[in-house]
Coordinates of C-alpha atoms in Angstrom, one line a residue:
X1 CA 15.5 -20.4 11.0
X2 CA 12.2 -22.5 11.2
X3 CA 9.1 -21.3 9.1
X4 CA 7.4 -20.3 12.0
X5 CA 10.3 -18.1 12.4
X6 CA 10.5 -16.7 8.9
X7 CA 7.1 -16.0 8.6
X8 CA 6.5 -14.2 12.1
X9 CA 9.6 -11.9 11.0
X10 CA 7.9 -11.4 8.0
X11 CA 4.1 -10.9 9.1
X12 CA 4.3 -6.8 9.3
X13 CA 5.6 -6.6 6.0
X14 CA 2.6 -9.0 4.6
X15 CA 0.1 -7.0 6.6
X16 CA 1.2 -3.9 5.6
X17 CA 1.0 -4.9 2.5
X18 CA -2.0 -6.8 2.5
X19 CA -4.4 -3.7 3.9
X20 CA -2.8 -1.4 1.3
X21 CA -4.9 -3.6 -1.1
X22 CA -7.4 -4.2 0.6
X23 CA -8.0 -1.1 3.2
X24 CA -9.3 -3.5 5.5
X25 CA -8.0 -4.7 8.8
X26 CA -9.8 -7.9 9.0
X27 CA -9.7 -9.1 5.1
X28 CA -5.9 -8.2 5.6
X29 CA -5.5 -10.1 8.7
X30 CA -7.4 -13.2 7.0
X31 CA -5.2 -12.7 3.9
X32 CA -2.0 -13.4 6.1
X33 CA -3.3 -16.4 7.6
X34 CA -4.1 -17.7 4.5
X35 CA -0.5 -16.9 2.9
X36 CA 0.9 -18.9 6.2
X37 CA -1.4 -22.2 5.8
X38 CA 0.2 -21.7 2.2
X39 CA 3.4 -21.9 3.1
X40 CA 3.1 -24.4 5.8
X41 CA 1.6 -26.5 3.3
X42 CA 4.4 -25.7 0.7
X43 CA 6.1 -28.9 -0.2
X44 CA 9.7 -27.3 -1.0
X45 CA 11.3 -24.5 1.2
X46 CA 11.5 -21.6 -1.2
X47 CA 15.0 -20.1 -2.2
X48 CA 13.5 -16.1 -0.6
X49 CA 10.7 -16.7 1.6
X50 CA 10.4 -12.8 1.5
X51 CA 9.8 -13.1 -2.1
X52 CA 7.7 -16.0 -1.7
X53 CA 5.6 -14.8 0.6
X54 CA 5.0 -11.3 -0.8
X55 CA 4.1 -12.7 -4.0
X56 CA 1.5 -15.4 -2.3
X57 CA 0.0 -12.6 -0.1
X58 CA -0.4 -10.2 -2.5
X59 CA -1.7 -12.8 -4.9
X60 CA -4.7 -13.9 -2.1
X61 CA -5.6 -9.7 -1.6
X62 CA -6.0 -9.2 -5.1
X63 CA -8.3 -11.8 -5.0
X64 CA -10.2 -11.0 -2.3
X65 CA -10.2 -7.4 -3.3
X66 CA -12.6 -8.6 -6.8
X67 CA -15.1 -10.4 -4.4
X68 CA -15.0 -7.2 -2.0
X69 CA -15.7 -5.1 -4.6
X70 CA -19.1 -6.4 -5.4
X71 CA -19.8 -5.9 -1.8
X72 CA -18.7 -2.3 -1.8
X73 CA -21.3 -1.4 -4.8
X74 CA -23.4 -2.3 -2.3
X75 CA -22.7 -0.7 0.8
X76 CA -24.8 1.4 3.0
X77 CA -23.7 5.1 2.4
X78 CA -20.0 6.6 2.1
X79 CA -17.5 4.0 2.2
X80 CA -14.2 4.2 4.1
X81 CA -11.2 1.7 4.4
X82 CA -11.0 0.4 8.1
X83 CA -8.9 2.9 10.4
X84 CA -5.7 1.2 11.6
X85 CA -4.0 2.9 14.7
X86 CA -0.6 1.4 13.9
X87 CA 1.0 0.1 10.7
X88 CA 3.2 -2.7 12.0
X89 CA 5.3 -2.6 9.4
X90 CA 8.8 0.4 9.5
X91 CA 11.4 1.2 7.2
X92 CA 13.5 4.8 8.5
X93 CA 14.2 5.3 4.9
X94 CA 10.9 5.3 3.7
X95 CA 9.1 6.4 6.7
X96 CA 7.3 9.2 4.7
X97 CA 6.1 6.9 1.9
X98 CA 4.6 4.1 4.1
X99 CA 2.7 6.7 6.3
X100 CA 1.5 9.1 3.0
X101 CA 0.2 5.7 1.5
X102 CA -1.6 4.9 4.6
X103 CA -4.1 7.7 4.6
X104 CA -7.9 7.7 4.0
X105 CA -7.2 9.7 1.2
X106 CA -4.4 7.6 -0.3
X107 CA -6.3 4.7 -0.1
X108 CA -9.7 5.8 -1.4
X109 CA -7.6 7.2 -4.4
X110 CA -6.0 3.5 -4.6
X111 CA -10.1 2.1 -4.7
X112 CA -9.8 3.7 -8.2
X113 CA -7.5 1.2 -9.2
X114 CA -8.0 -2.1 -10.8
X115 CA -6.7 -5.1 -8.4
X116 CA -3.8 -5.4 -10.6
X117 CA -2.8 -1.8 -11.0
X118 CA -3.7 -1.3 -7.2
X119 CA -1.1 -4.4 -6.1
X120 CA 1.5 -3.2 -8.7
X121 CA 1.6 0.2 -7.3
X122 CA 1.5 -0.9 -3.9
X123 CA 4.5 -3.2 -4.5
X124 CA 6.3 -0.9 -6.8
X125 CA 5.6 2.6 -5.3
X126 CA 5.5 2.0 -1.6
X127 CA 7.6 -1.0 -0.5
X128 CA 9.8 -0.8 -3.8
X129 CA 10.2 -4.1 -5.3
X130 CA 11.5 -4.9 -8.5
X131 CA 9.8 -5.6 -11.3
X132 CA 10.8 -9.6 -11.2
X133 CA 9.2 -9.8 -7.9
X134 CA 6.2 -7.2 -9.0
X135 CA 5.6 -10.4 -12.0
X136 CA 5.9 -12.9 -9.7
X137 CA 3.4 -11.7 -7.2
X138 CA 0.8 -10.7 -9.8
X139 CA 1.2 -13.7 -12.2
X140 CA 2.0 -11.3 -15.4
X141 CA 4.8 -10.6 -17.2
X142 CA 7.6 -7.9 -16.3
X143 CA 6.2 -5.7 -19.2
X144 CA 2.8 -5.9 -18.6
X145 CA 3.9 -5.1 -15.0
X146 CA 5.6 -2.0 -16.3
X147 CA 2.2 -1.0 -18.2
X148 CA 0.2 -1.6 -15.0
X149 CA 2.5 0.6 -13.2
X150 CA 2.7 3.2 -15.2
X151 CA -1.2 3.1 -15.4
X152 CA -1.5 3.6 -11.8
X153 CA 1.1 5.9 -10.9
X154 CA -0.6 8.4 -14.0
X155 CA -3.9 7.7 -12.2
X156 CA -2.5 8.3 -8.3
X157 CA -0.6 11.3 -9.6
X158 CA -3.6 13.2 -11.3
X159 CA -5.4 12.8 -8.1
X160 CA -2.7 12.6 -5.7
X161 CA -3.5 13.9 -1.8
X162 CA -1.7 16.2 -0.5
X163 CA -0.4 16.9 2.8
X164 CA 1.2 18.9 5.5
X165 CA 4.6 18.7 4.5
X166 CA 5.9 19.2 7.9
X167 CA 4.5 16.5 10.4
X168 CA 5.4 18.8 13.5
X169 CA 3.3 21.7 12.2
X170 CA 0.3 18.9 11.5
X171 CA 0.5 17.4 14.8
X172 CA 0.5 21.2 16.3
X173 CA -2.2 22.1 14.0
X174 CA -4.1 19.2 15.2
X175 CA -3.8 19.9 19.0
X176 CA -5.1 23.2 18.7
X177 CA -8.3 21.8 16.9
X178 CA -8.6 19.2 19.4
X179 CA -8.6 22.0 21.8
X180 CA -10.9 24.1 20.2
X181 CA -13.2 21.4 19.7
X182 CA -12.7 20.2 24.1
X183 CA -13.7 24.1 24.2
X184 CA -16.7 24.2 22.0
X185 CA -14.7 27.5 20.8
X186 CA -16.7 28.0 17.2
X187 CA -14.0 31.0 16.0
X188 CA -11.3 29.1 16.8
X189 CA -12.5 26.2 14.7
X190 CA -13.5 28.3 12.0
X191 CA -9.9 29.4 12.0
X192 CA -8.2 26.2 11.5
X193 CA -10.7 24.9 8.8
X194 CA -10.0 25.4 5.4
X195 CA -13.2 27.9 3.7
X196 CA -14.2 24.6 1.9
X197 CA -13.5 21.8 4.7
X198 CA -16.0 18.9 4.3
X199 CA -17.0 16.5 7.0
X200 CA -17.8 12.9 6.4
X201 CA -18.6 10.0 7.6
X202 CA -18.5 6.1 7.3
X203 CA -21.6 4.4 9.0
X204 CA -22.8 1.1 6.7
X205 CA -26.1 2.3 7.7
X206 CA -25.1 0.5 11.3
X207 CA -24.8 3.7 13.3
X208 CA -25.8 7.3 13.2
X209 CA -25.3 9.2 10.4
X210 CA -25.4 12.9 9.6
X211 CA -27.0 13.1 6.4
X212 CA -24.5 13.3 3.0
X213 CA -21.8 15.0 5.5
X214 CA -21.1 18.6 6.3
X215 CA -19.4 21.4 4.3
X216 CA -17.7 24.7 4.8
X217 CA -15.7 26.1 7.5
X218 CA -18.9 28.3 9.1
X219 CA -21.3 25.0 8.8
X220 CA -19.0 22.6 10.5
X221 CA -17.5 24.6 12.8
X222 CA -20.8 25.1 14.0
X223 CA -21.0 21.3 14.1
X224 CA -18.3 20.6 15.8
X225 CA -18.6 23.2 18.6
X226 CA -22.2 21.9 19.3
X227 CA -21.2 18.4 19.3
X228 CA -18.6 18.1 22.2
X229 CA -21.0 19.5 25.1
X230 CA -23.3 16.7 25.7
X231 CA -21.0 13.6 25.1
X232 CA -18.7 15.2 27.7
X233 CA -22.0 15.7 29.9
X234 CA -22.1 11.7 29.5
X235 CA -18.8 10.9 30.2
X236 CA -17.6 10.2 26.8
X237 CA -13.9 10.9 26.0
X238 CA -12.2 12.4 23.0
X239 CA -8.9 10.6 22.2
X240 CA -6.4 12.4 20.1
X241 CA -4.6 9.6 18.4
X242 CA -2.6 8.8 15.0
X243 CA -5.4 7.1 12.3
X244 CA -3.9 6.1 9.2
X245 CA -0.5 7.9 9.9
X246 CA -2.7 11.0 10.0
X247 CA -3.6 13.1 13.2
X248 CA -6.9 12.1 14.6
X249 CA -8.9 10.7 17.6
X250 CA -10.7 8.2 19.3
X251 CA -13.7 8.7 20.4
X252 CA -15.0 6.5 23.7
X253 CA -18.0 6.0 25.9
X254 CA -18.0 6.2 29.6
X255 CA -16.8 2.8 29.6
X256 CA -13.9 3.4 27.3
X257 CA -15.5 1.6 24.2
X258 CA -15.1 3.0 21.0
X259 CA -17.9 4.9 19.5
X260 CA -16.1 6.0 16.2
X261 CA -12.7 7.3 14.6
X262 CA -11.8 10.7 12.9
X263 CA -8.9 11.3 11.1
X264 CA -7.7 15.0 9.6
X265 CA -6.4 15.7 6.3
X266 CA -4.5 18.6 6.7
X267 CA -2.4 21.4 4.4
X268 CA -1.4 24.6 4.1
X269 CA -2.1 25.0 8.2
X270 CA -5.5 24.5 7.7
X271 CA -8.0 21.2 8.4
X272 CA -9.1 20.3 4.7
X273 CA -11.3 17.2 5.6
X274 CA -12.2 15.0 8.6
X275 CA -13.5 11.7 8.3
X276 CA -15.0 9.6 10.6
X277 CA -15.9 6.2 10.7
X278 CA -18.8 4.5 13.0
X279 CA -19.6 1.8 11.4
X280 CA -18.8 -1.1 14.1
X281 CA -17.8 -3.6 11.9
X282 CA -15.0 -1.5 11.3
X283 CA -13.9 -0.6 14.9
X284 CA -13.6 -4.3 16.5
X285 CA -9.8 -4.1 16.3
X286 CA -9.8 -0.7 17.6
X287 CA -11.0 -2.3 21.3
X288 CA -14.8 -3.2 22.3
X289 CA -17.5 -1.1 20.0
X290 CA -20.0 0.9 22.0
X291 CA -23.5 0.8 21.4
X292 CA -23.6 3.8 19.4
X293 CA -27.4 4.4 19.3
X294 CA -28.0 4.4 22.8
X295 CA -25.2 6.7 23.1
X296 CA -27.0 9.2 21.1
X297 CA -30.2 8.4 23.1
X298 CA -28.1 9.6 25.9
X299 CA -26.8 12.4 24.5
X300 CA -30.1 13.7 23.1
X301 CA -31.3 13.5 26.5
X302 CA -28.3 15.3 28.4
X303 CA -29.0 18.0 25.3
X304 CA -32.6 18.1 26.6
X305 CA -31.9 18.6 30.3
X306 CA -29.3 21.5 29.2
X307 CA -31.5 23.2 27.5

């Protein structure tokens, strides 16, 4: 096998990986291009290029994760890792792990993390390697990997999300708010909120924002009922869609470009959170970004005319 070969066989696993750490498409995407001109370049063919590999990719998120985190503390509002649709990236027999780590909420837990303790976890927890490995990638020793570990598990554990055990109810649960929402019907929303739901958002200060968010079943259902009428009335489309190996949508223009992503948190059969994310530097891998502003413009104006 060439090392085009190995490496192309090996790039979900790296890019799964890679946005675990980094909760970015595109800075994932650019850390696996980098971890292939490294190996290209590599003088010697390494005994496990899966081992190699892992360790070099995780070694080039961890440092891009430090320089991303100074950009964070300056972001624009809420901040939110970029949606991805699809992990690349399957194992049957830990389906429920890779898709549970995936999640908003997993991930914004992980931003509490140091790099290390974030890539040590990731490594450890989710695509169980061993310790060895764990050193390898992380440049430390296999105790200190142990310690980092441990750190981070404590730390995911105390705030752990949880979810919808059962991901048939979820996805049924999720229909019927998709339908309520398509129906502007403001008791059946209310029902399928939790009485403390919040409602959030991810602009960068690049798109329209609703204020700090919404909160409470009455308030956003409310919301959401008044939201639907006049994007329909403009041709825009609601797309129910897995986000994050959670049940959300898509939401598109009349022209099918994407205007912004939601996905729902959900447990004990009721919506707990939605989060949505606008901002378009976020949604270029999703397909071509609307202009979200003069959709709003629009809208405003078809709200107008109803009224």
């Amino acid at each position: 096998m060439t090392r085009v070969q190995e490496f192309e066989e090996l790039r979900p696993l790296l890019f799964s990986i890679a946005y675990r750490i980094l909760g970015s498409v595109s800075e994932a995407e650019d850390a696996v291009q980098e971890t292939w001109l490294r190996y290209e370049l590599s003088p010697t063919r390494p005994t496990s290029a899966k081992a190699f590999l892992s360790a070099v990719v995780t070694r080039v998120s961890i440092d891009a994760l430090r320089s991303a985190r100074v950009r964070r503390e300056e972001y624009v509002g809420q901040w939110f890792p970029e949606p991805l649709l699809t992990d690349p990236y399957e194992d049957p027999e830990q389906s429920a792990e890779l898709a549970d780590s995936l999640s908003m909420a997993s991930l914004l837990l992980l931003e509490r993390l140091s790099p290390l303790e974030r890539a040590a976890f990731v490594l450890r927890e989710v695509f169980a390697f061993d310790f060895p490995e764990i050193a390898s990638a992380v440049g430390r020793s296999e105790a200190a990997c142990r310690q980092l570990a441990v750190r981070a598990r404590r730390h995911m554990n105390e705030g752990r999300p949880r979810f919808e055990a059962d991901r048939t109810e979820r996805e049924e649960l999720a229909g019927r708010f998709f339908d309520a929402f398509r129906n502007g019907n403001v008791d059946g929303l209310r029902e399928l909120l939790a009485a403390d739901v919040s409602m959030l958002g991810d602009s960068g200060g690049k798109a329209p924002q609703w204020a700090r968010g919404f909160f409470g079943a009455d308030h956003v259902s409310q919301v959401l009922a008044a939201l639907l009428p006049p994007f329909s009335r403009i041709g825009g489309v609601v797309e129910p869609h897995q986000v994050n190996g959670q049940p959300g949508a898509i939401f598109r223009d009349r022209d099918g470009r994407v205007l912004n992503t939601w996905t729902l948190d959900i447990l004990d059969g009721r919506v707990q959170t939605i989060r949505t994310v606008s901002n378009p530097d976020k949604l270029g891998h999703v397909g071509p970004v609307a202009d979200a502003w003069a959709v709003l413009r629009e809208t405003q104006q078809a709200r107008r005319d109803a009224d």
